[in-house]
mmCIF file of C-alpha atoms and ligand atoms in Angstrom:
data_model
loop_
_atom_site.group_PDB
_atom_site.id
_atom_site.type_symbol
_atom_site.label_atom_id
_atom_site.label_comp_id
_atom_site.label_asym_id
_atom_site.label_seq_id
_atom_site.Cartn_x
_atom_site.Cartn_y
_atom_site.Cartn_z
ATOM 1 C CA UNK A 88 -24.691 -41.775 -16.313
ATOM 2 C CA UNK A 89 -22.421 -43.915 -14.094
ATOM 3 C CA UNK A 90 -23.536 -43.743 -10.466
ATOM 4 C CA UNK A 91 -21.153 -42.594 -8.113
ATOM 5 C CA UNK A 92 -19.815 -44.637 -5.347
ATOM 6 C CA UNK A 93 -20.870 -43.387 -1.663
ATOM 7 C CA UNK A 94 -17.412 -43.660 -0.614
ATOM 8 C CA UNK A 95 -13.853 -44.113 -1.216
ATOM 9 C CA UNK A 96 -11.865 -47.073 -0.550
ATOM 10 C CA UNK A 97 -8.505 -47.890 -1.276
ATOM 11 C CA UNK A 98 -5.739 -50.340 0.546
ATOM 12 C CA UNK A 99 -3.923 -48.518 2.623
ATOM 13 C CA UNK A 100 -1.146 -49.576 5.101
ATOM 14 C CA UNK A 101 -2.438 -50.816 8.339
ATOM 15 C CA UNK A 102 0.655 -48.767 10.196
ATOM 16 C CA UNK A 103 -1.669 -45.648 9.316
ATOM 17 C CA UNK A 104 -4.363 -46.253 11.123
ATOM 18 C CA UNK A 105 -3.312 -45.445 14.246
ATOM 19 C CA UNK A 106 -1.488 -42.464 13.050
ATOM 20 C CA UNK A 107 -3.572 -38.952 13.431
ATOM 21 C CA UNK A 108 -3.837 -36.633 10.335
ATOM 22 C CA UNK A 109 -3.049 -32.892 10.543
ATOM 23 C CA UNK A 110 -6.156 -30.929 11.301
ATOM 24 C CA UNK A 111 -5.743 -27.390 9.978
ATOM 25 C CA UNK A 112 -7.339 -24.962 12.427
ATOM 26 C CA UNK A 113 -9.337 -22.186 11.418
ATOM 27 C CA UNK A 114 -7.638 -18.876 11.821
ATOM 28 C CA UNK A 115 -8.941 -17.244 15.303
ATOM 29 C CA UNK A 116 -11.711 -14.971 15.083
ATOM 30 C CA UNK A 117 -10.977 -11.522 16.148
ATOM 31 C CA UNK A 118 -13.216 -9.317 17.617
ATOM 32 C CA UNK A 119 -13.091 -5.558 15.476
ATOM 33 C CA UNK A 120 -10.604 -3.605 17.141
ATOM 34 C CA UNK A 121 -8.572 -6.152 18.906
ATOM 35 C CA UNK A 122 -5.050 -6.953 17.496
ATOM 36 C CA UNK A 123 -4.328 -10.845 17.039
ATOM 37 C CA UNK A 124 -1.342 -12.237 17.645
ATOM 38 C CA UNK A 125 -0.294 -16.296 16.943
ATOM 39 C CA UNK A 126 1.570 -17.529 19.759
ATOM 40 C CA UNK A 127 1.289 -21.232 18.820
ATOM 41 C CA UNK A 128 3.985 -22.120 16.837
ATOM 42 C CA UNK A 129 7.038 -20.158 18.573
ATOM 43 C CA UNK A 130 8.018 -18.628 15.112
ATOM 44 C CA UNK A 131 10.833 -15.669 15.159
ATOM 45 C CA UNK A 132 8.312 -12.429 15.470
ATOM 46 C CA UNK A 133 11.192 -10.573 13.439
ATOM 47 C CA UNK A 134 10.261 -10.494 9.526
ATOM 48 C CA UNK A 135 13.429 -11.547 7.505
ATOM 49 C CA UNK A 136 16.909 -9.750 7.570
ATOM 50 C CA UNK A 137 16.950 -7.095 4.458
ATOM 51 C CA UNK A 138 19.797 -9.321 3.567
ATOM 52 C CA UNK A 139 18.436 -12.133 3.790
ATOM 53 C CA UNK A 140 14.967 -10.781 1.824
ATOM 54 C CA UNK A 141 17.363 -9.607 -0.866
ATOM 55 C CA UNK A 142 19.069 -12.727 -1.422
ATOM 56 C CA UNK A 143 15.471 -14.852 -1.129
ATOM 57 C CA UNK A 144 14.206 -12.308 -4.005
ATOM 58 C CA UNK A 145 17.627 -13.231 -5.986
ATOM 59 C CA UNK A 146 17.084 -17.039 -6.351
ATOM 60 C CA UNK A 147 13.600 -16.800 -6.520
ATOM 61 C CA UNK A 148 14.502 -15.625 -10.166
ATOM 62 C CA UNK A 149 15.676 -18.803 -10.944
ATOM 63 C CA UNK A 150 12.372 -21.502 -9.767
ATOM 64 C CA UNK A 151 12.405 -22.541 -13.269
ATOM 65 C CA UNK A 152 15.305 -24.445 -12.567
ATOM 66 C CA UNK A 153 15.655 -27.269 -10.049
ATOM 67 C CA UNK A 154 17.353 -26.930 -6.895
ATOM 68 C CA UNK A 155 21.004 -28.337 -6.925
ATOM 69 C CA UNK A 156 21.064 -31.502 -5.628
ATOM 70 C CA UNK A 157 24.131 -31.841 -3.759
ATOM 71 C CA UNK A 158 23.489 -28.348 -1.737
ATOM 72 C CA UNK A 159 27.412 -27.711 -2.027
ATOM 73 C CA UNK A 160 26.918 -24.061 -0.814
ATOM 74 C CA UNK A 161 24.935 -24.538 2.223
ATOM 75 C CA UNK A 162 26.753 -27.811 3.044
ATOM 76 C CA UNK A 163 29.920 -26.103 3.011
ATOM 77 C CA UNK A 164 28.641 -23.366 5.079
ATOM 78 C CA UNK A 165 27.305 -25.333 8.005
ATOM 79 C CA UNK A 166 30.611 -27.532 7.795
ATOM 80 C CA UNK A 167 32.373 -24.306 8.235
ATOM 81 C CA UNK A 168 30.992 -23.479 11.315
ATOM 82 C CA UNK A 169 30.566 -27.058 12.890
ATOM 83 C CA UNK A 170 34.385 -27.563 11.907
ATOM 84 C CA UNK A 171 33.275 -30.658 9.957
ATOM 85 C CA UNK A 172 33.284 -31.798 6.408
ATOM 86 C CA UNK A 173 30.854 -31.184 4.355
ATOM 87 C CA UNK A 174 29.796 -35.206 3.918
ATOM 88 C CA UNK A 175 28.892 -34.865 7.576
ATOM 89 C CA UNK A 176 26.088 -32.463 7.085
ATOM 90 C CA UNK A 177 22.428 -33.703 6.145
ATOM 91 C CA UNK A 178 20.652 -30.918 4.767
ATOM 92 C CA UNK A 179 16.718 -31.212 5.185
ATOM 93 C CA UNK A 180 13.312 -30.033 4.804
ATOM 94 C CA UNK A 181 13.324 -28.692 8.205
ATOM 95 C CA UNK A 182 14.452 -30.583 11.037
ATOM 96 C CA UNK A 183 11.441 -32.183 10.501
ATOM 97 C CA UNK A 184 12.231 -33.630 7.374
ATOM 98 C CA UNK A 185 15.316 -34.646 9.030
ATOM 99 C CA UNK A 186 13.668 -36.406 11.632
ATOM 100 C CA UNK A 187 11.608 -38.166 9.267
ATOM 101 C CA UNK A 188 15.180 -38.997 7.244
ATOM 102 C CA UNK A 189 16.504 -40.635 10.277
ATOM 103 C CA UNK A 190 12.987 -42.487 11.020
ATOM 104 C CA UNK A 191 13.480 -43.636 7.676
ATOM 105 C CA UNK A 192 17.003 -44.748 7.875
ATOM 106 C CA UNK A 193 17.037 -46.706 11.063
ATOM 107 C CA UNK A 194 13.226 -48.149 12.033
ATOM 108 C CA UNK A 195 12.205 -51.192 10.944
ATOM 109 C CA UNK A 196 8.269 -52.107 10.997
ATOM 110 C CA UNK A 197 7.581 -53.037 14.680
ATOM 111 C CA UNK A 198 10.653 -51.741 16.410
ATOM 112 C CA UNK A 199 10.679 -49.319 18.849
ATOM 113 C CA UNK A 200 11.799 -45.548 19.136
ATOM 114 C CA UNK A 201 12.492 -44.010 22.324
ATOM 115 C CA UNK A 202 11.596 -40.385 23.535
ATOM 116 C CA UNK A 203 10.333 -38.304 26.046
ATOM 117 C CA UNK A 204 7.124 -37.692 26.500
ATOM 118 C CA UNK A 205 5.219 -34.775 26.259
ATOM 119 C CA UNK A 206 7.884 -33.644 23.278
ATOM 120 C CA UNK A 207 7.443 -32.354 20.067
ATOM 121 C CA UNK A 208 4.627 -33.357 18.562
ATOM 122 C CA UNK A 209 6.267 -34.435 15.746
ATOM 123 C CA UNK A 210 8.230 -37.572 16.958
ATOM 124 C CA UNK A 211 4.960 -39.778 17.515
ATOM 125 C CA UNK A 212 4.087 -39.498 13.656
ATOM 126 C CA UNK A 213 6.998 -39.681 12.246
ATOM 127 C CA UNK A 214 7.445 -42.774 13.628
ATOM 128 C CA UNK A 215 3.712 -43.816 12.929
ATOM 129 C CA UNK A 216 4.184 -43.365 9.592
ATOM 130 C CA UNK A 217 7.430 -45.513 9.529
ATOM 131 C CA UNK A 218 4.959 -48.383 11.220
ATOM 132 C CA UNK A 219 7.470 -48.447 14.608
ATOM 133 C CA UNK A 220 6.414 -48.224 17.787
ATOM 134 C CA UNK A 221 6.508 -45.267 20.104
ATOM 135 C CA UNK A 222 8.337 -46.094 23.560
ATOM 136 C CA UNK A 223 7.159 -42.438 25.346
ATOM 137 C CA UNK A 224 8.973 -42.128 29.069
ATOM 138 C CA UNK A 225 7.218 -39.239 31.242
ATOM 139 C CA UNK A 226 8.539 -36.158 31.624
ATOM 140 C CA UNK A 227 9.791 -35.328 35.995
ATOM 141 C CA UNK A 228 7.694 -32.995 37.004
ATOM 142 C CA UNK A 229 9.509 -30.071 36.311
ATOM 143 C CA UNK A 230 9.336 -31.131 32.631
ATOM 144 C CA UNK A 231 13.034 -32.597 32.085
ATOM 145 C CA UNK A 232 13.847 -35.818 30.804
ATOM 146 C CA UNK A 233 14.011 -38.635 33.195
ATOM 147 C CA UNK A 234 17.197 -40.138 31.294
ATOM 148 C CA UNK A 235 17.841 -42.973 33.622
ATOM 149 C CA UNK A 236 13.892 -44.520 32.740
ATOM 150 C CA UNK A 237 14.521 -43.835 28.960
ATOM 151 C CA UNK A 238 17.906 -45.676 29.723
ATOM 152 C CA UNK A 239 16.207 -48.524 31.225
ATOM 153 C CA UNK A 240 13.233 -48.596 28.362
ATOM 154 C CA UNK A 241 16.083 -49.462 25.877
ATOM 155 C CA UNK A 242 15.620 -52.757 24.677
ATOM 156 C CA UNK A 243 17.317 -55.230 21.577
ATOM 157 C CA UNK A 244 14.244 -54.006 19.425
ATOM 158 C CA UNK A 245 15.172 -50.241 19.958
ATOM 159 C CA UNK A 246 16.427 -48.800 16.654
ATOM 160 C CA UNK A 247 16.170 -45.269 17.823
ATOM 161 C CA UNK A 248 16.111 -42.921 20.896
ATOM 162 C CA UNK A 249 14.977 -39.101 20.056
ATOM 163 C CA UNK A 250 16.194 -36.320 22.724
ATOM 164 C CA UNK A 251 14.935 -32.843 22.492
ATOM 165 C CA UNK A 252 16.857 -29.871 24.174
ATOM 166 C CA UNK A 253 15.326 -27.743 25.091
ATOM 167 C CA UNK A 254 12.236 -29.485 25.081
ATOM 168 C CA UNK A 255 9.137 -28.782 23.443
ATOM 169 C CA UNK A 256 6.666 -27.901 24.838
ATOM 170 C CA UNK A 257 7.967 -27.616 28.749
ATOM 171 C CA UNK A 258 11.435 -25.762 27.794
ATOM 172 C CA UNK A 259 14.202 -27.194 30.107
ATOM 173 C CA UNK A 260 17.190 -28.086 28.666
ATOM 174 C CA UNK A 261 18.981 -31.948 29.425
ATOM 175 C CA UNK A 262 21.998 -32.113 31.640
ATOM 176 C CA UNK A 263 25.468 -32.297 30.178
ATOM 177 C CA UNK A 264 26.680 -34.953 32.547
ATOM 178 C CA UNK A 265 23.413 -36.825 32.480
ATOM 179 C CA UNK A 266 23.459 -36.776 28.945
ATOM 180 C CA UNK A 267 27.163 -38.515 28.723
ATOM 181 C CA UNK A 268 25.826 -40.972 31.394
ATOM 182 C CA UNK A 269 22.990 -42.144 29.414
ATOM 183 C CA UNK A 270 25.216 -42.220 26.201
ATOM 184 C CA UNK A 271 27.628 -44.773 28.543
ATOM 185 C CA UNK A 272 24.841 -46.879 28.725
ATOM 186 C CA UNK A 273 23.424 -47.275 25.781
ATOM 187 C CA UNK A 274 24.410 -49.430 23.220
ATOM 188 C CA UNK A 275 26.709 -48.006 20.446
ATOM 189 C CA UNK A 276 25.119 -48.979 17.425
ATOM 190 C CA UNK A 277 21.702 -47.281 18.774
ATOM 191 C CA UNK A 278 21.576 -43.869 17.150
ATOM 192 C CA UNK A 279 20.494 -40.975 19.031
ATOM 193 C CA UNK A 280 19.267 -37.748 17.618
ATOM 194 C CA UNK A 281 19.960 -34.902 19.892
ATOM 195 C CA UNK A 282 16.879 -32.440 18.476
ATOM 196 C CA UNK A 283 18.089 -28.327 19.175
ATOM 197 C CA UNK A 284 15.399 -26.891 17.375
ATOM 198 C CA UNK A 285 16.180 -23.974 19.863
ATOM 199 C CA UNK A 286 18.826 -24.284 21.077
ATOM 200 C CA UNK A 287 20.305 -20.379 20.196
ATOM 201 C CA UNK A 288 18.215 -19.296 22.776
ATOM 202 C CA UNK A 289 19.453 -21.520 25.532
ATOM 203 C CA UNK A 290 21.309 -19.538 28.699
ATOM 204 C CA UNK A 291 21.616 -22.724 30.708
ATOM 205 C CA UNK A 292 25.588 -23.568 31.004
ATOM 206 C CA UNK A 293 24.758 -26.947 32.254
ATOM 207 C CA UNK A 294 23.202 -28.017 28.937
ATOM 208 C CA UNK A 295 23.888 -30.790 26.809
ATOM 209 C CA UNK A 296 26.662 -29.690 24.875
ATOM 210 C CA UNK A 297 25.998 -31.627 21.321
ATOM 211 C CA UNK A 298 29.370 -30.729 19.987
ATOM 212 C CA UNK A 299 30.854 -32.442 22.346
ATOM 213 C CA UNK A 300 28.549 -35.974 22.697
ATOM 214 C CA UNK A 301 28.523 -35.662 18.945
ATOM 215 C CA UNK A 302 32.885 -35.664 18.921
ATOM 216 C CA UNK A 303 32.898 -38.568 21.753
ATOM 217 C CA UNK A 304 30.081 -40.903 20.131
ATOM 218 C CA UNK A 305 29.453 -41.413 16.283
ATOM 219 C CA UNK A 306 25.800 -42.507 17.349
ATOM 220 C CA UNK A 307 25.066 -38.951 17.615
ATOM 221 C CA UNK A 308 23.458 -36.878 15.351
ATOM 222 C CA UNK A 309 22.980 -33.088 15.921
ATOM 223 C CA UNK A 310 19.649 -31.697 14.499
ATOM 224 C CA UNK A 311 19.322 -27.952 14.233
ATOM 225 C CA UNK A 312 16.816 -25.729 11.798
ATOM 226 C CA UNK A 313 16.564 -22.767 10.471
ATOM 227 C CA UNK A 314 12.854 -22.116 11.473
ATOM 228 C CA UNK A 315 13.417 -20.564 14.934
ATOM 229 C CA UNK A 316 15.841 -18.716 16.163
ATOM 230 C CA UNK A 317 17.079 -17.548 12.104
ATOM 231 C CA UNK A 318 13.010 -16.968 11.256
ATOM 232 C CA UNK A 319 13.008 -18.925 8.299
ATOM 233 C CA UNK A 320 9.922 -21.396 8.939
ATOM 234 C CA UNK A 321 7.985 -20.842 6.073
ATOM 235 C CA UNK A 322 11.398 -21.939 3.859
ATOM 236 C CA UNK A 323 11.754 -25.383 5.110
ATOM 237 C CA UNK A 324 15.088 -26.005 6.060
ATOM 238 C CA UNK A 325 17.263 -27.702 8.645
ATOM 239 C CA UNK A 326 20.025 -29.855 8.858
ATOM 240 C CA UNK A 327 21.664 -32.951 10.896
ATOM 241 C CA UNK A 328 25.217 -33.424 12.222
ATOM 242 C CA UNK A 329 26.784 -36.713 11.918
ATOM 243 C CA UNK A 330 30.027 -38.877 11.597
ATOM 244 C CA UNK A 331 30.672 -39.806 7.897
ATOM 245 C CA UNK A 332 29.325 -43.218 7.340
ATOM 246 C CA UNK A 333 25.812 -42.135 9.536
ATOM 247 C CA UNK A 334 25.506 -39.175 7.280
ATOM 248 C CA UNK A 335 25.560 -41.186 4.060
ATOM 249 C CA UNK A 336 22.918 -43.308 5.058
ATOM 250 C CA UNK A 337 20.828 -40.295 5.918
ATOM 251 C CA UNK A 338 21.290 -38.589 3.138
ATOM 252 C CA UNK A 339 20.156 -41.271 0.746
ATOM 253 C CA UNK A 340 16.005 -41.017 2.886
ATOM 254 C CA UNK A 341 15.842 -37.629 2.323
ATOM 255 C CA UNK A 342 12.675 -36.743 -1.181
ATOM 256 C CA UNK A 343 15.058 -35.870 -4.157
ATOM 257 C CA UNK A 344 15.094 -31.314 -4.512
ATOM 258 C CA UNK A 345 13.667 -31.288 -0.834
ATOM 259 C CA UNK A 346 15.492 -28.387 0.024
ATOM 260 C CA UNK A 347 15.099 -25.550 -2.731
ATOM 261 C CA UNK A 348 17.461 -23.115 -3.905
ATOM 262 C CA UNK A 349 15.706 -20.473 -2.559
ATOM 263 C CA UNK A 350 15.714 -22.019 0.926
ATOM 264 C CA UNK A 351 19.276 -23.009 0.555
ATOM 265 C CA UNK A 352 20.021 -19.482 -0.760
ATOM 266 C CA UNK A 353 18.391 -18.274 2.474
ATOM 267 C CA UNK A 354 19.841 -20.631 4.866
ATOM 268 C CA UNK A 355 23.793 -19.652 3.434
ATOM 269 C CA UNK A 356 22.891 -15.869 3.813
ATOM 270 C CA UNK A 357 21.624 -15.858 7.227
ATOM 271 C CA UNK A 358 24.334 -17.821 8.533
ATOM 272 C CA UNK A 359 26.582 -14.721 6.967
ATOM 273 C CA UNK A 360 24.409 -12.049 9.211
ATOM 274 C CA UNK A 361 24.332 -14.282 12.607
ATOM 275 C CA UNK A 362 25.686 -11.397 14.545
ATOM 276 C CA UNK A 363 22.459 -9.454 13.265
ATOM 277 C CA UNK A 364 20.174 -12.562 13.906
ATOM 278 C CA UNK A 365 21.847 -13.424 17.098
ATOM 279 C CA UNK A 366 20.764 -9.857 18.661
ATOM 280 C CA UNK A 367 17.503 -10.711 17.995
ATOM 281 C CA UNK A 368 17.574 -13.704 19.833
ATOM 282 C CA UNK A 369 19.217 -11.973 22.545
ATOM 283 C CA UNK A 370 15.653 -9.854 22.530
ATOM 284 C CA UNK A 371 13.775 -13.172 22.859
ATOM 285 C CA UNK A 372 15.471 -14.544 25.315
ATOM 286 C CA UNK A 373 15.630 -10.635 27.650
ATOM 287 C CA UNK A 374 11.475 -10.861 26.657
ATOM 288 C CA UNK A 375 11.547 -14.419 28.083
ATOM 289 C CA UNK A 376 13.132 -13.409 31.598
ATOM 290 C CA UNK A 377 11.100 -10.170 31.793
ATOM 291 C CA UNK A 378 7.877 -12.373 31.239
ATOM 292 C CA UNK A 379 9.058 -15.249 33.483
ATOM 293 C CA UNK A 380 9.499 -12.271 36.487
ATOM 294 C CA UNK A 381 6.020 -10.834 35.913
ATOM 295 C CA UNK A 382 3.951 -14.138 35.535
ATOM 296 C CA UNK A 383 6.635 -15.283 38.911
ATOM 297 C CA UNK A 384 5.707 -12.136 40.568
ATOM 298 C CA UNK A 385 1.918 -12.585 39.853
ATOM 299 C CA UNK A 386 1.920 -16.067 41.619
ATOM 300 C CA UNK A 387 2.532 -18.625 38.610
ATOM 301 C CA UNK A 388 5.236 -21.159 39.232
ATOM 302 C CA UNK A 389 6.737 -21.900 36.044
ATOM 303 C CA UNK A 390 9.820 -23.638 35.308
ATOM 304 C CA UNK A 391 12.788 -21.402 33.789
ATOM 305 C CA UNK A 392 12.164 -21.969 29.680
ATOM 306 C CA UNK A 393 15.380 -21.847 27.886
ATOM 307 C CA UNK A 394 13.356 -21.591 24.438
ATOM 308 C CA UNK A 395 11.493 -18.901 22.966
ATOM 309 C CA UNK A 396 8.146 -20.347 24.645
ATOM 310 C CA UNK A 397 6.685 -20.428 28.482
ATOM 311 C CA UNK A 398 4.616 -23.738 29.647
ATOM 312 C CA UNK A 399 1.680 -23.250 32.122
ATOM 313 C CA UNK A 400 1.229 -26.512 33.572
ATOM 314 C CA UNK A 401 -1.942 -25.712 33.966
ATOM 315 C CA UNK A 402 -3.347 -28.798 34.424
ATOM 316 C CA UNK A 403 -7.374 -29.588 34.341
ATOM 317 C CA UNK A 404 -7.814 -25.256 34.208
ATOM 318 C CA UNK A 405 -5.652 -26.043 30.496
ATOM 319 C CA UNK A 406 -8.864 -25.263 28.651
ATOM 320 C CA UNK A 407 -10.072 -22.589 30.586
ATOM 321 C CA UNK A 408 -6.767 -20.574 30.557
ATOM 322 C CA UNK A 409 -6.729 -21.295 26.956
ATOM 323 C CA UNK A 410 -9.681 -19.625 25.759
ATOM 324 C CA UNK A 411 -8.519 -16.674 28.028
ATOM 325 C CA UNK A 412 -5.943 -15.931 25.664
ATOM 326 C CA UNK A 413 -7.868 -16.763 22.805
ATOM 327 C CA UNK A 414 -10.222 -14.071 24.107
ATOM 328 C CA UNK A 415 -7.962 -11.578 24.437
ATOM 329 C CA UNK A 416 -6.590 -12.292 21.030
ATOM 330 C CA UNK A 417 -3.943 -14.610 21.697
ATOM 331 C CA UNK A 418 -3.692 -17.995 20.067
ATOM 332 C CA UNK A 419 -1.576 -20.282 21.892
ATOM 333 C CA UNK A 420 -1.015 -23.993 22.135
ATOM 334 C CA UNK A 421 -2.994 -26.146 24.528
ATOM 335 C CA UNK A 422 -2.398 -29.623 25.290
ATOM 336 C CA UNK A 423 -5.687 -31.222 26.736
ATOM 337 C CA UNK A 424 -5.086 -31.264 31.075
ATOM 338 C CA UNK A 425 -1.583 -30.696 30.851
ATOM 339 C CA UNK A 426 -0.529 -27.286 30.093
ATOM 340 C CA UNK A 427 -0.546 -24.266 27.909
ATOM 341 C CA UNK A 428 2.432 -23.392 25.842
ATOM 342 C CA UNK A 429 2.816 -19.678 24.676
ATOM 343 C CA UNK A 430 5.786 -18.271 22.216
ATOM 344 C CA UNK A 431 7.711 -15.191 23.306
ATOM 345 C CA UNK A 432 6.738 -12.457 21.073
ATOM 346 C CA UNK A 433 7.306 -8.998 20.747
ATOM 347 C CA UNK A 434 7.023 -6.985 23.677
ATOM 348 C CA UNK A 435 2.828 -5.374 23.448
ATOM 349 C CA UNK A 436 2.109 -9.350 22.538
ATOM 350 C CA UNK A 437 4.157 -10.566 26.185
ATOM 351 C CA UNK A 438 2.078 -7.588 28.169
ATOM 352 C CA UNK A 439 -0.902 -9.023 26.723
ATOM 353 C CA UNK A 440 -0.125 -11.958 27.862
ATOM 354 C CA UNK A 441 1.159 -11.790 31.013
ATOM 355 C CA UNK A 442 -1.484 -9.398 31.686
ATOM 356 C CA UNK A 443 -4.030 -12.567 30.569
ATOM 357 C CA UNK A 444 -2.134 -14.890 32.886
ATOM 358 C CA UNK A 445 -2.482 -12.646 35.878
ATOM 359 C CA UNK A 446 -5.814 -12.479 35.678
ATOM 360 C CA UNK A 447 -6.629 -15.859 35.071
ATOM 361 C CA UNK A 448 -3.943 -16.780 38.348
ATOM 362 C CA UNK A 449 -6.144 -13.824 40.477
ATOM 363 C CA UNK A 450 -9.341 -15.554 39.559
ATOM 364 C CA UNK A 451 -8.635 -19.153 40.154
ATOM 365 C CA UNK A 452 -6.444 -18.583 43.426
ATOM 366 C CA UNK A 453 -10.055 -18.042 45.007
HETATM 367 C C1 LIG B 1089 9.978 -26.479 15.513
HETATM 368 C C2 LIG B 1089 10.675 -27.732 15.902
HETATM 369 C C3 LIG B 1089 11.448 -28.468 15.006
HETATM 370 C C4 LIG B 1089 11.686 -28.160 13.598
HETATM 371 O O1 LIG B 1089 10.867 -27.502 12.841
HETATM 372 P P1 LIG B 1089 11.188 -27.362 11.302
HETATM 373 O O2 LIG B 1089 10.427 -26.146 10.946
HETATM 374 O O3 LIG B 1089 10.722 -28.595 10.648
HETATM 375 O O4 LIG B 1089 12.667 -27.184 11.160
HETATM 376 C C5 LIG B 1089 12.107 -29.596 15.448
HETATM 377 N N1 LIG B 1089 12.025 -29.982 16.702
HETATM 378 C C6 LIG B 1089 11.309 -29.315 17.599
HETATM 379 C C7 LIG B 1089 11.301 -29.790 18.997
HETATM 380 C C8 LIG B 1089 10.599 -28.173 17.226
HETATM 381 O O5 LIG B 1089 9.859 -27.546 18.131
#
């Protein structure tokens, strides 16, 4: 019998080692009699449209095939609605896998990305993975983007500058005019993706308006997803807005049959029953402003969200008001000493958790 080696050890790319891997977490235990509900990933509560279930059941007939590559149908149908041609739309695993395409497309080892920081958690591995270097600007205190620091932090070795509205995890959106004003200042071959993830449920008029930075300068691209707002997160798809001759080049990073038939089958059909989606949202976002009035009314002074999420900036209580929720049956998303994010749910999941919050605010206020 061979003997077996204690460990394994392969070469491995040095960029990697500073990049952390995904660590699942267990699901929560429940106590008996307690109903659970995940508010940590600010998924749609709302199981698919029967439309939408009908046509997912359709092409799941045919998984023996592979997807089509060029994703005519949903191509065409996001075109549509963008008023764009179809070779300006960049079809995705996600918007995450678009991200990653447009890491892919424009960082070179060693050069630097620019973003907000805290934002998704998403933008620090990405480019991690891609071996460039993270350039994170604070957040202002109320948890918008300070645009005129990221402006300054732009540099000749900046290949990329990420901006998320609203942002994840504190929920503001970014100024229109601010946004232009940053645009004016940066230089023109410096591409900027403008990430929307949820941007449907947005009631700020002031916000960025993407359709409109995206029209004036051809170093924008649009990233939107079908995870959120159109409850599709366990499909994987998304896609990215851009002028011709930026789409090409981010079409040719994206994993060949990335997007499956049954996800682009999916993504065409709910696009075909927004106005049923779209009231849904609508339910969200009247949730969101009930549950902003309570946990307002019960002392907490949050910052308006205009995403299907509340942030506690709870600071060094983060923990603590954490594992009240998790107590009660909620699982949320802590960051360590900054805050607690929670996703709007349906209503008996908000009472819970406002209920939670007030509690926690009563007993710490002493
Ligand atoms: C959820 C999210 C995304 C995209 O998620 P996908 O499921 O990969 O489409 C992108 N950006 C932000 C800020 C998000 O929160």
């Amino acid at each position: 019998m061979s003997s077996q080696p204690e460990t394994a050890s392969v070469r491995t790319r040095r960029a990697l080692d500073g990049v952390v891997a995904y660590k699942p977490g267990r699901p929560p235990v429940v106590p008996e009699g307690v109903t659970s509900y995940k508010l940590s990933s600010n998924e749609n509560p709302y199981p698919p449209l029967p439309s939408v279930r009908e046509a997912i059941a359709e092409a799941a007939a045919h998984v023996n095939r592979y997807p089509g590559m060029d994703m005519y149908e949903l191509r065409s149908a996001v075109a549509k609605r963008w008023g764009v041609s179809e070779d300006q739309v960049v079809p995705g695993g996600g918007s995450s896998g678009v991200l990653n395409q447009i890491v892919s497309a424009t960082v070179e080892a060693g050069e630097e990305v620019v973003y907000a920081w805290r934002s998704f958690e998403m933008y620090p591995v990405l480019v991690g993975l891609a071996g460039g270097r993270s350039v994170q600007i604070p957040l202002r205190a109320n948890g918008t983007h300070d645009l005129d620091a990221m402006a300054r932090a732009i540099t000749d070795n900046t290949s990329l500058v990420f901006l998320c509205s609203p942002n994840n995890p504190t929920g503001p959106v970014i100024g229109h005019d601010e946004a232009v004003a940053f645009m004016e200042k940066l230089p023109a071959d410096v591409l900027v993706a403008v990430d929307e993830a949820y941007i449907e449920f947005n009631r700020d008029e002031s916000a960025l308006n993407s359709a409109e930075m995206f029209a004036r300068f051809p170093n924008v691209v649009v990233c939107r997803t079908f995870s959120k707002a159109y409850g599709l997160a366990g499909l994987r798809v998304g896609y990215g807005i851009a002028w011709p001759q930026v789409a090409e080049v981010l079409n040719k990073t994206r994993l060949p049959f990335t997007v499956t038939d049954v996800a682009q089958t999916a993504a065409v059909a709910s696009l075909q029953a927004e106005d049923e989606l779209i009231e849904r949202v609508d339910q969200v976002v009247a949730e969101r402003e009930r549950v902003e009035a309570a946990l307002a009314e019960a002392g907490w002074e949050l910052e308006p969200s205009q995403a299907n999420f509340v942030w506690f900036p709870a600071g060094r209580h983060t923990a603590e008001l954490a594992q009240a929720f998790d107590a009660a049956g909620l699982s949320v998303r802590p960051f360590a000493d900054e805050g607690v994010r929670v996703t709007i749910d349906v209503p008996e999941a908000n009472d819970l958790m406002v209920e939670v919050a007030t509690k926690f605010r009563r007993r710490t206020e002493r």
